[in-house]
Coordinates of C-alpha atoms in Angstrom, one line a residue:
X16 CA 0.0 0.0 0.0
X17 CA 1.1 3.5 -0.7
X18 CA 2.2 5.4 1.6
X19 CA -0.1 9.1 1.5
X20 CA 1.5 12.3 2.3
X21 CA 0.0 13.9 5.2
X22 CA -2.7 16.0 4.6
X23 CA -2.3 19.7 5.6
X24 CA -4.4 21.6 7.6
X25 CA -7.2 24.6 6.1
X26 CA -5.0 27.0 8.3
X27 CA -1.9 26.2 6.8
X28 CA -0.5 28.9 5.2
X29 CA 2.2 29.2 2.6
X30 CA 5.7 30.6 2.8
X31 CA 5.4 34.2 1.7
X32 CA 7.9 36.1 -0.1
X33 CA 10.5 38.0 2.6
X34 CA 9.8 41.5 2.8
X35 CA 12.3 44.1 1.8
X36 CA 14.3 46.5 3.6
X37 CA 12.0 48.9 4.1
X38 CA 14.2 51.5 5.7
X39 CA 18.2 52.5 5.6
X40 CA 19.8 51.2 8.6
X41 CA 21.6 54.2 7.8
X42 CA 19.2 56.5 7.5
X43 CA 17.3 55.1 11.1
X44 CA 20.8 55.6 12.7
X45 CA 20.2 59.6 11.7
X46 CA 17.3 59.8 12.8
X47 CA 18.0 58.8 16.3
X48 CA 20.7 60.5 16.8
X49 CA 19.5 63.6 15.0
X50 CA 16.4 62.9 18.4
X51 CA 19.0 62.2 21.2
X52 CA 20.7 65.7 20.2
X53 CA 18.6 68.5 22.4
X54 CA 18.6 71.8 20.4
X55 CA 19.4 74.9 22.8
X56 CA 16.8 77.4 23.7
X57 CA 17.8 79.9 21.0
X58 CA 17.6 77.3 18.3
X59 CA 14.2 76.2 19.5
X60 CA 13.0 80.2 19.8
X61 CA 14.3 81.1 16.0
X62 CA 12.0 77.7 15.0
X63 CA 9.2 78.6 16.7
X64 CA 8.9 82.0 15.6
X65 CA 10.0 80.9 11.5
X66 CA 6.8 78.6 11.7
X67 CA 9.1 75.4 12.0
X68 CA 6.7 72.4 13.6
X69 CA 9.4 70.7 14.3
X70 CA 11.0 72.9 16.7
X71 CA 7.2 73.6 18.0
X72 CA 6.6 70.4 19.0
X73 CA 9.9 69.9 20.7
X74 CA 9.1 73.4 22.6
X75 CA 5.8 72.0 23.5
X76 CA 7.4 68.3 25.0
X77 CA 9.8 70.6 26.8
X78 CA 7.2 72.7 28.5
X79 CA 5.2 69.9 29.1
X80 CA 8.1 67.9 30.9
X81 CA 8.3 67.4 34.3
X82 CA 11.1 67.0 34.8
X83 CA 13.0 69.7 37.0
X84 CA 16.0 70.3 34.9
X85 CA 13.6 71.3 31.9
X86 CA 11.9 74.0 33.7
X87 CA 14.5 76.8 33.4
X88 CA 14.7 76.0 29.7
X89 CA 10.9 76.3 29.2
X90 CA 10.4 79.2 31.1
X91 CA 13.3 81.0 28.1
X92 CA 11.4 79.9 25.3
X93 CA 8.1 81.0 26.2
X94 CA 9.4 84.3 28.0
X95 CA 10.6 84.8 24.3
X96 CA 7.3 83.9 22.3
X97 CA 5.3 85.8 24.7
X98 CA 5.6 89.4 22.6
X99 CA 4.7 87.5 19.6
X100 CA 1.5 85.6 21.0
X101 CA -1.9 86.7 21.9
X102 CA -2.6 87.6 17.9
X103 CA -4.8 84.6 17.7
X104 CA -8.7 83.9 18.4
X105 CA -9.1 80.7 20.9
X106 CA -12.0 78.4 20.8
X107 CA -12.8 76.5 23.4
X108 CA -15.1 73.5 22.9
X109 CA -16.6 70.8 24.8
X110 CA -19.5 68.3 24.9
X111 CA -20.0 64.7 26.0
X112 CA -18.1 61.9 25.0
X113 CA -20.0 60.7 21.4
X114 CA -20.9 64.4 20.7
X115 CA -19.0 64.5 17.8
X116 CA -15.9 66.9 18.7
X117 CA -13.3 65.7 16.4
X118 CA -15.1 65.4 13.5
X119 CA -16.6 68.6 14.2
X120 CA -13.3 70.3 14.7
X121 CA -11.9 68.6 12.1
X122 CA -14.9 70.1 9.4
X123 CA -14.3 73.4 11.1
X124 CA -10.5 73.2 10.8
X125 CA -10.6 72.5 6.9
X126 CA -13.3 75.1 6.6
X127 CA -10.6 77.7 8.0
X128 CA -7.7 76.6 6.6
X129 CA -10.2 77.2 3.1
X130 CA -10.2 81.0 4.4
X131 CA -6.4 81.1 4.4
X132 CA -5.8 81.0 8.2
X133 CA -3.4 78.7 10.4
X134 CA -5.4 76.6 12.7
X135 CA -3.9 75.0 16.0
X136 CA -5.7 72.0 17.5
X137 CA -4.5 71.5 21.1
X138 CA -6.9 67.9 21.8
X139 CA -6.6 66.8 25.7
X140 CA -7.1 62.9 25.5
X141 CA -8.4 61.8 29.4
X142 CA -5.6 60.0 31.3
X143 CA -5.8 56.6 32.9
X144 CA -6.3 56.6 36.9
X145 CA -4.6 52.9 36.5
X146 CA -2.2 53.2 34.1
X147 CA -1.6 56.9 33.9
X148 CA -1.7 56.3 29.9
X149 CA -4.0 57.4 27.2
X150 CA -4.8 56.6 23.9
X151 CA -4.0 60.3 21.8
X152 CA -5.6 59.1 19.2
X153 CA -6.8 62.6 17.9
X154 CA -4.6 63.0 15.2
X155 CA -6.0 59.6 13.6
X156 CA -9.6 60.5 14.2
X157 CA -9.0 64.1 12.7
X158 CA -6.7 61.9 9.2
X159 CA -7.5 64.9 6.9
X160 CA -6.9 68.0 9.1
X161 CA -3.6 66.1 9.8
X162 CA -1.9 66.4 6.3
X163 CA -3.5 69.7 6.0
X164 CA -0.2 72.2 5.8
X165 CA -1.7 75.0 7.2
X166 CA -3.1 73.0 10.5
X167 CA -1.6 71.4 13.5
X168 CA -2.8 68.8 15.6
X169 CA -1.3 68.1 19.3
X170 CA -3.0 65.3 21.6
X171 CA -2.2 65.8 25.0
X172 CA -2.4 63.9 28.5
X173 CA -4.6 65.1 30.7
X174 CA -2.3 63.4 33.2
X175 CA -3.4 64.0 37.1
X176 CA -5.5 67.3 36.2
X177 CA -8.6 66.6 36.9
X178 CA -10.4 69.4 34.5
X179 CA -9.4 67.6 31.6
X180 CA -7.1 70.2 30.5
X181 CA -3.3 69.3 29.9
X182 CA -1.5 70.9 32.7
X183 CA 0.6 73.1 30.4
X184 CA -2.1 73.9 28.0
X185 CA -2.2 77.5 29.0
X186 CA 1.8 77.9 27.8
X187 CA 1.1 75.9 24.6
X188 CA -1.6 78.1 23.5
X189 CA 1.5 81.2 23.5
X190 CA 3.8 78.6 21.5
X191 CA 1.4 78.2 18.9
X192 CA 0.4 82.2 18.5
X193 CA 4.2 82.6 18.0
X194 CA 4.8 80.4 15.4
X195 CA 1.8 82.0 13.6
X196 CA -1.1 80.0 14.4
X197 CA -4.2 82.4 14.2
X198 CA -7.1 80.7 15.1
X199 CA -6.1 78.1 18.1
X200 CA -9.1 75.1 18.9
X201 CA -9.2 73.8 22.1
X202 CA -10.9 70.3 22.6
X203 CA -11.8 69.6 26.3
X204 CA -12.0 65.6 27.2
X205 CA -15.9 66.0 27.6
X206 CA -15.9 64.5 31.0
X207 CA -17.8 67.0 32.2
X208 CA -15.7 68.8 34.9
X209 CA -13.1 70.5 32.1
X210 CA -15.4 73.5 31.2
X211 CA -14.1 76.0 34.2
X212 CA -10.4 75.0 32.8
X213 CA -11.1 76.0 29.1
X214 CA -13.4 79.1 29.8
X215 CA -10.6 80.5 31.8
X216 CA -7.6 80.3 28.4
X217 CA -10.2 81.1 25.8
X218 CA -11.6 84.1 23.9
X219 CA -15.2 82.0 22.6
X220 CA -16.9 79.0 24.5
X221 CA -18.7 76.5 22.5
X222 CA -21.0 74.0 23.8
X223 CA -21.4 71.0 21.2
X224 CA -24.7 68.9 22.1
X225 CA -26.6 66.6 19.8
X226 CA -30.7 65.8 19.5
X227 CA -32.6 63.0 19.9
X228 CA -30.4 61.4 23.2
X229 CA -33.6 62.5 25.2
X230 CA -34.9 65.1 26.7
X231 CA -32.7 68.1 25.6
X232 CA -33.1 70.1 28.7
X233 CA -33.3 67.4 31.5
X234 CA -29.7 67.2 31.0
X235 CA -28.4 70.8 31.3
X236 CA -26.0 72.1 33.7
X237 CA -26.6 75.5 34.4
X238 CA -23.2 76.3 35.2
X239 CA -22.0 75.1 31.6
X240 CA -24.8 77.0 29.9
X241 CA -24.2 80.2 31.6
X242 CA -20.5 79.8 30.7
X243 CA -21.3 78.8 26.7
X244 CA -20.9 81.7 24.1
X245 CA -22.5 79.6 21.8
X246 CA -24.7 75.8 21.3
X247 CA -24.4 73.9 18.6
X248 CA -26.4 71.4 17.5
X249 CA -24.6 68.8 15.7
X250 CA -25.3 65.8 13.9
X251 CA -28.4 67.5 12.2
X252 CA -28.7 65.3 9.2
X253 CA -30.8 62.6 7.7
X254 CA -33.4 61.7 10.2
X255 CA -32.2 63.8 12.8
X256 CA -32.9 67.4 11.2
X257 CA -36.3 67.7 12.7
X258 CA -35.2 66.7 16.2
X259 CA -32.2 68.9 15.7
X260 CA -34.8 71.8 15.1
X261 CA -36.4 71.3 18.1
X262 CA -33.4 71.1 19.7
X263 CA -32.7 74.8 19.0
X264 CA -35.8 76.1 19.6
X265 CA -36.0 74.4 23.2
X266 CA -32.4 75.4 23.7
X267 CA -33.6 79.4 22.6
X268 CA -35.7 79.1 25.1
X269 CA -33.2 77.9 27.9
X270 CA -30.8 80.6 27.2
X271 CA -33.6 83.7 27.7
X272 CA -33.4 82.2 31.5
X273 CA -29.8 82.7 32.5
X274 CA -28.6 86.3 33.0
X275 CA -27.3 88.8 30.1
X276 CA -23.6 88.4 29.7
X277 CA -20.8 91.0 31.3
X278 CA -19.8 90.9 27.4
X279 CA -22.7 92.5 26.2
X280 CA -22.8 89.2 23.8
X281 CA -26.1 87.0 23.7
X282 CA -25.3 83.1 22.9
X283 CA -26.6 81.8 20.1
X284 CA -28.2 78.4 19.3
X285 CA -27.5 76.6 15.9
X286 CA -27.3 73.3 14.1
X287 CA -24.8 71.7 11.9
X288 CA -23.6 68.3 10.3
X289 CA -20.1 68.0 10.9
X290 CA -20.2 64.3 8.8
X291 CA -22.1 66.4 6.1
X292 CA -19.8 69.3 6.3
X293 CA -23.0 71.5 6.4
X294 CA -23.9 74.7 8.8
X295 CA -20.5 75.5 9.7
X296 CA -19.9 78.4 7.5
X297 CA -22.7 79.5 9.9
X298 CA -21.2 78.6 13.2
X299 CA -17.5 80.3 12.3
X300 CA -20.2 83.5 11.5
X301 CA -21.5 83.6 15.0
X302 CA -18.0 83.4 16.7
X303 CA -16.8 86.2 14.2
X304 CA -19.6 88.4 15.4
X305 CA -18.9 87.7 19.0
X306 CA -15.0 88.5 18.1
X307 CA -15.9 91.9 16.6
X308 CA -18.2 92.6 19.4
X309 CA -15.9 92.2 22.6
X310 CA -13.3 93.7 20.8
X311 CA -15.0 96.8 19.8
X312 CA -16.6 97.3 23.6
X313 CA -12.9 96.0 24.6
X314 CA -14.2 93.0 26.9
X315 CA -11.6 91.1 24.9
X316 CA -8.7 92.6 26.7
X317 CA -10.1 92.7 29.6
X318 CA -10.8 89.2 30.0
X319 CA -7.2 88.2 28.6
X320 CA -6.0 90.5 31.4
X321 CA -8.2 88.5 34.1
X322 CA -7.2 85.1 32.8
X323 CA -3.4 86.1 32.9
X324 CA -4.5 86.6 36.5
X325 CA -5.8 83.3 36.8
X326 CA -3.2 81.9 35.4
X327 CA -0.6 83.1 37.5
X328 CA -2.1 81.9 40.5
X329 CA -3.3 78.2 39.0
X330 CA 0.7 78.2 38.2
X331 CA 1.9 79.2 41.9
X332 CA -0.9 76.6 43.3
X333 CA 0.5 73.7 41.6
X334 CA 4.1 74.5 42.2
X335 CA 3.5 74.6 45.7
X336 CA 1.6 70.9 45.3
X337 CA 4.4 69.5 43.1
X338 CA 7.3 70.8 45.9
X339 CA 5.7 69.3 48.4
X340 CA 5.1 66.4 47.4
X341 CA 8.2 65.7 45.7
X342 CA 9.8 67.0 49.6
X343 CA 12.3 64.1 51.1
X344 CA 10.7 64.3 54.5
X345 CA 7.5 64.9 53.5
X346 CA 7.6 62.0 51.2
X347 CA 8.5 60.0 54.2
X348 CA 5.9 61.2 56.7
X349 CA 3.4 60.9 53.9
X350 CA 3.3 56.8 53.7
X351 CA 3.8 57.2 57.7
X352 CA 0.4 59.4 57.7
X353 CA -1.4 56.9 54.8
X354 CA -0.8 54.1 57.0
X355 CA -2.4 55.5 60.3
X356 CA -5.4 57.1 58.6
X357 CA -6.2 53.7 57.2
X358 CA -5.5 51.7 60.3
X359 CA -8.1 54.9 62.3
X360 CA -5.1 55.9 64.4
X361 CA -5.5 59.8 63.5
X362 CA -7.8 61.6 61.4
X363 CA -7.6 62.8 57.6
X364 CA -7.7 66.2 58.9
X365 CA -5.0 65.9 61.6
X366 CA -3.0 63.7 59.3
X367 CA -2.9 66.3 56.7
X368 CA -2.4 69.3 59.4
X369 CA 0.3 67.5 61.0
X370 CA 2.1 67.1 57.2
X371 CA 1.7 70.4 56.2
X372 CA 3.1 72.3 60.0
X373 CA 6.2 70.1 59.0
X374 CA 6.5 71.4 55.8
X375 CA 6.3 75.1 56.2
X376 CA 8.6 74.7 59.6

């Protein structure tokens, strides 16, 4: 009897054909050590202000280190963009998760960068409480913005902040201005405690919501709505136009409830399609108007003036926070304290009063 090759199994799969090289060992070498090689502040400054991305984006990793020894360095380069910033308009928006935010900001983005301007998206991706990571996946959501030359895209980590807003934001937003940006987008995580953190770093407040999730008011916050400029209906296409509709008109009706403004503005309620690309000629007409308002009754420098304010004391508050506890003692009393608290030895309170006399001793 014959002897029968073994028979091979459906999943077997056939010897392909080696792939090629697809990169210069060469050329990878570079690039590493072109990355390991940290440019100076000067050389990062003269980038920044020639409109080189490169040397942005460095800046930007700089700032946003925490690491000790980068401070000083960070604190040059935006001491030297600071004369060259504030030329921009920034846009804060904000909605719930599934709202639509990048794809809306990625429709508006295009639409402006159509009109000839430079558009900045500074997206702050939620960071794990278990991991510390997150995903910064903004840039792949937003794929045509991204190869748009006159845009920029830059995810960030929300990290321990619990607004939602990247601790360094604030100094990113004067980076951007000074490398020509004019028109800088800020996209909050939409977790619903971020809106205080944005309204305080931007000129216009946008409110994204969508229709037909149920009843449009039942969810409001009235702290939100008093802080939103402007609310936009998205996802108002196909089916959903109708609901959209009543969306505004119920939304009309919300805002006539909340006191007038201190900018003399009135927000506005409208409806787009950010999939369709439609209505948001109309929405970049609203915050124009509301530009050329506050800057004509000059609330526009004022309130730059008061978030500078702001700012300053945001940045003294978590300095103090990040010296102490990165103090040697007080690291050591701090696992002491941790321990009796959870065994009911001494008090939160007492815990944390005992900790800080220590500290300022």
């Amino acid at each position: 009897m014959s002897s029968q090759s073994p028979q091979k199994s459906a999943l077997h799969e056939k010897d392909g054909v080696p792939q090629p090289e697809s990169i210069s060992q060469a050329s990878l070498a570079k690039v590493v050590r072109s990355r390991k090689v940290q440019p100076d502040a000067s050389t990062l400054i003269s980038g920044i202000l020639k409109g080189d991305i490169t040397a942005l984006s460095r800046a930007i990793t700089l700032v946003e280190s925490t690491n000790p020894v980068h401070l000083e360095k960070a604190n040059t380069v935006i001491s030297a963009c600071l004369p060259h910033a504030n030329r921009s308009v920034r846009i804060g928006i904000t909605g719930v998760p599934g709202v639509g935010k990048s794809t809306f900001i990625e429709a508006m983005g295009k639409y402006l960068t159509g009109l000839d301007k430079k558009v900045a998206v500074l997206a702050v991706d939620p960071s794990s409480t278990l991991s510390h990571g997150s995903i910064l996946g903004d840039k792949t959501r937003m794929e045509e913005l991204v190869k748009d030359p006159n845009a920029y895209i830059r995810p960030s980590a929300s990290g321990e902040t619990l607004g939602g807003v990247a601790r360094k934001t604030r100094e990113t937003i004067i980076l951007c201005e000074a490398a020509g940006f004019d028109t800088i987008i800020i996209e909050t995580v939409g977790v619903g405690q971020s809106e205080t953190a944005v309204h305080s770093m931007v000129d216009f407040f946008l409110l994204l919501k969508i229709a037909g999730a149920g009843d449009e008011l039942q969810g409001i916050k009235r702290g939100i709505m008093e802080m939103a400029d402007a609310i936009v209906i998205n996802k108002a296409d196909g089916d959903n136009v109708a609901k959209a509709k009543l969306a505004k008109t119920e939304f009309n009706r919300a805002l006539h409830l909340f006191p007038a403004k201190s900018s003399g503005w009135i927000p506005k309620v409208t409806t787009c399609s950010a999939y369709e690309k439609t209505g948001i000629d109309a929405v970049w007409q609203l915050i124009s108007e509301y530009v050329s308002l506050v800057k004509s009754n000059h609330y526009f420098e004022e309130k730059r003036k008061t978030q500078n304010q702001y700012w300053m004391m945001e940045t003294i508050e978590a300095h103090l926070k990040q010296h102490f506890y990165h103090h040697p003692e007080i690291k050591t009393l701090l696992e002491q304290n941790k321990k009796a608290v959870q065994n009911d030895e001494i008090s939160p309170f007492a815990a944390a009063m005992n900790l800080l006399d220590r500290y300022f001793k």
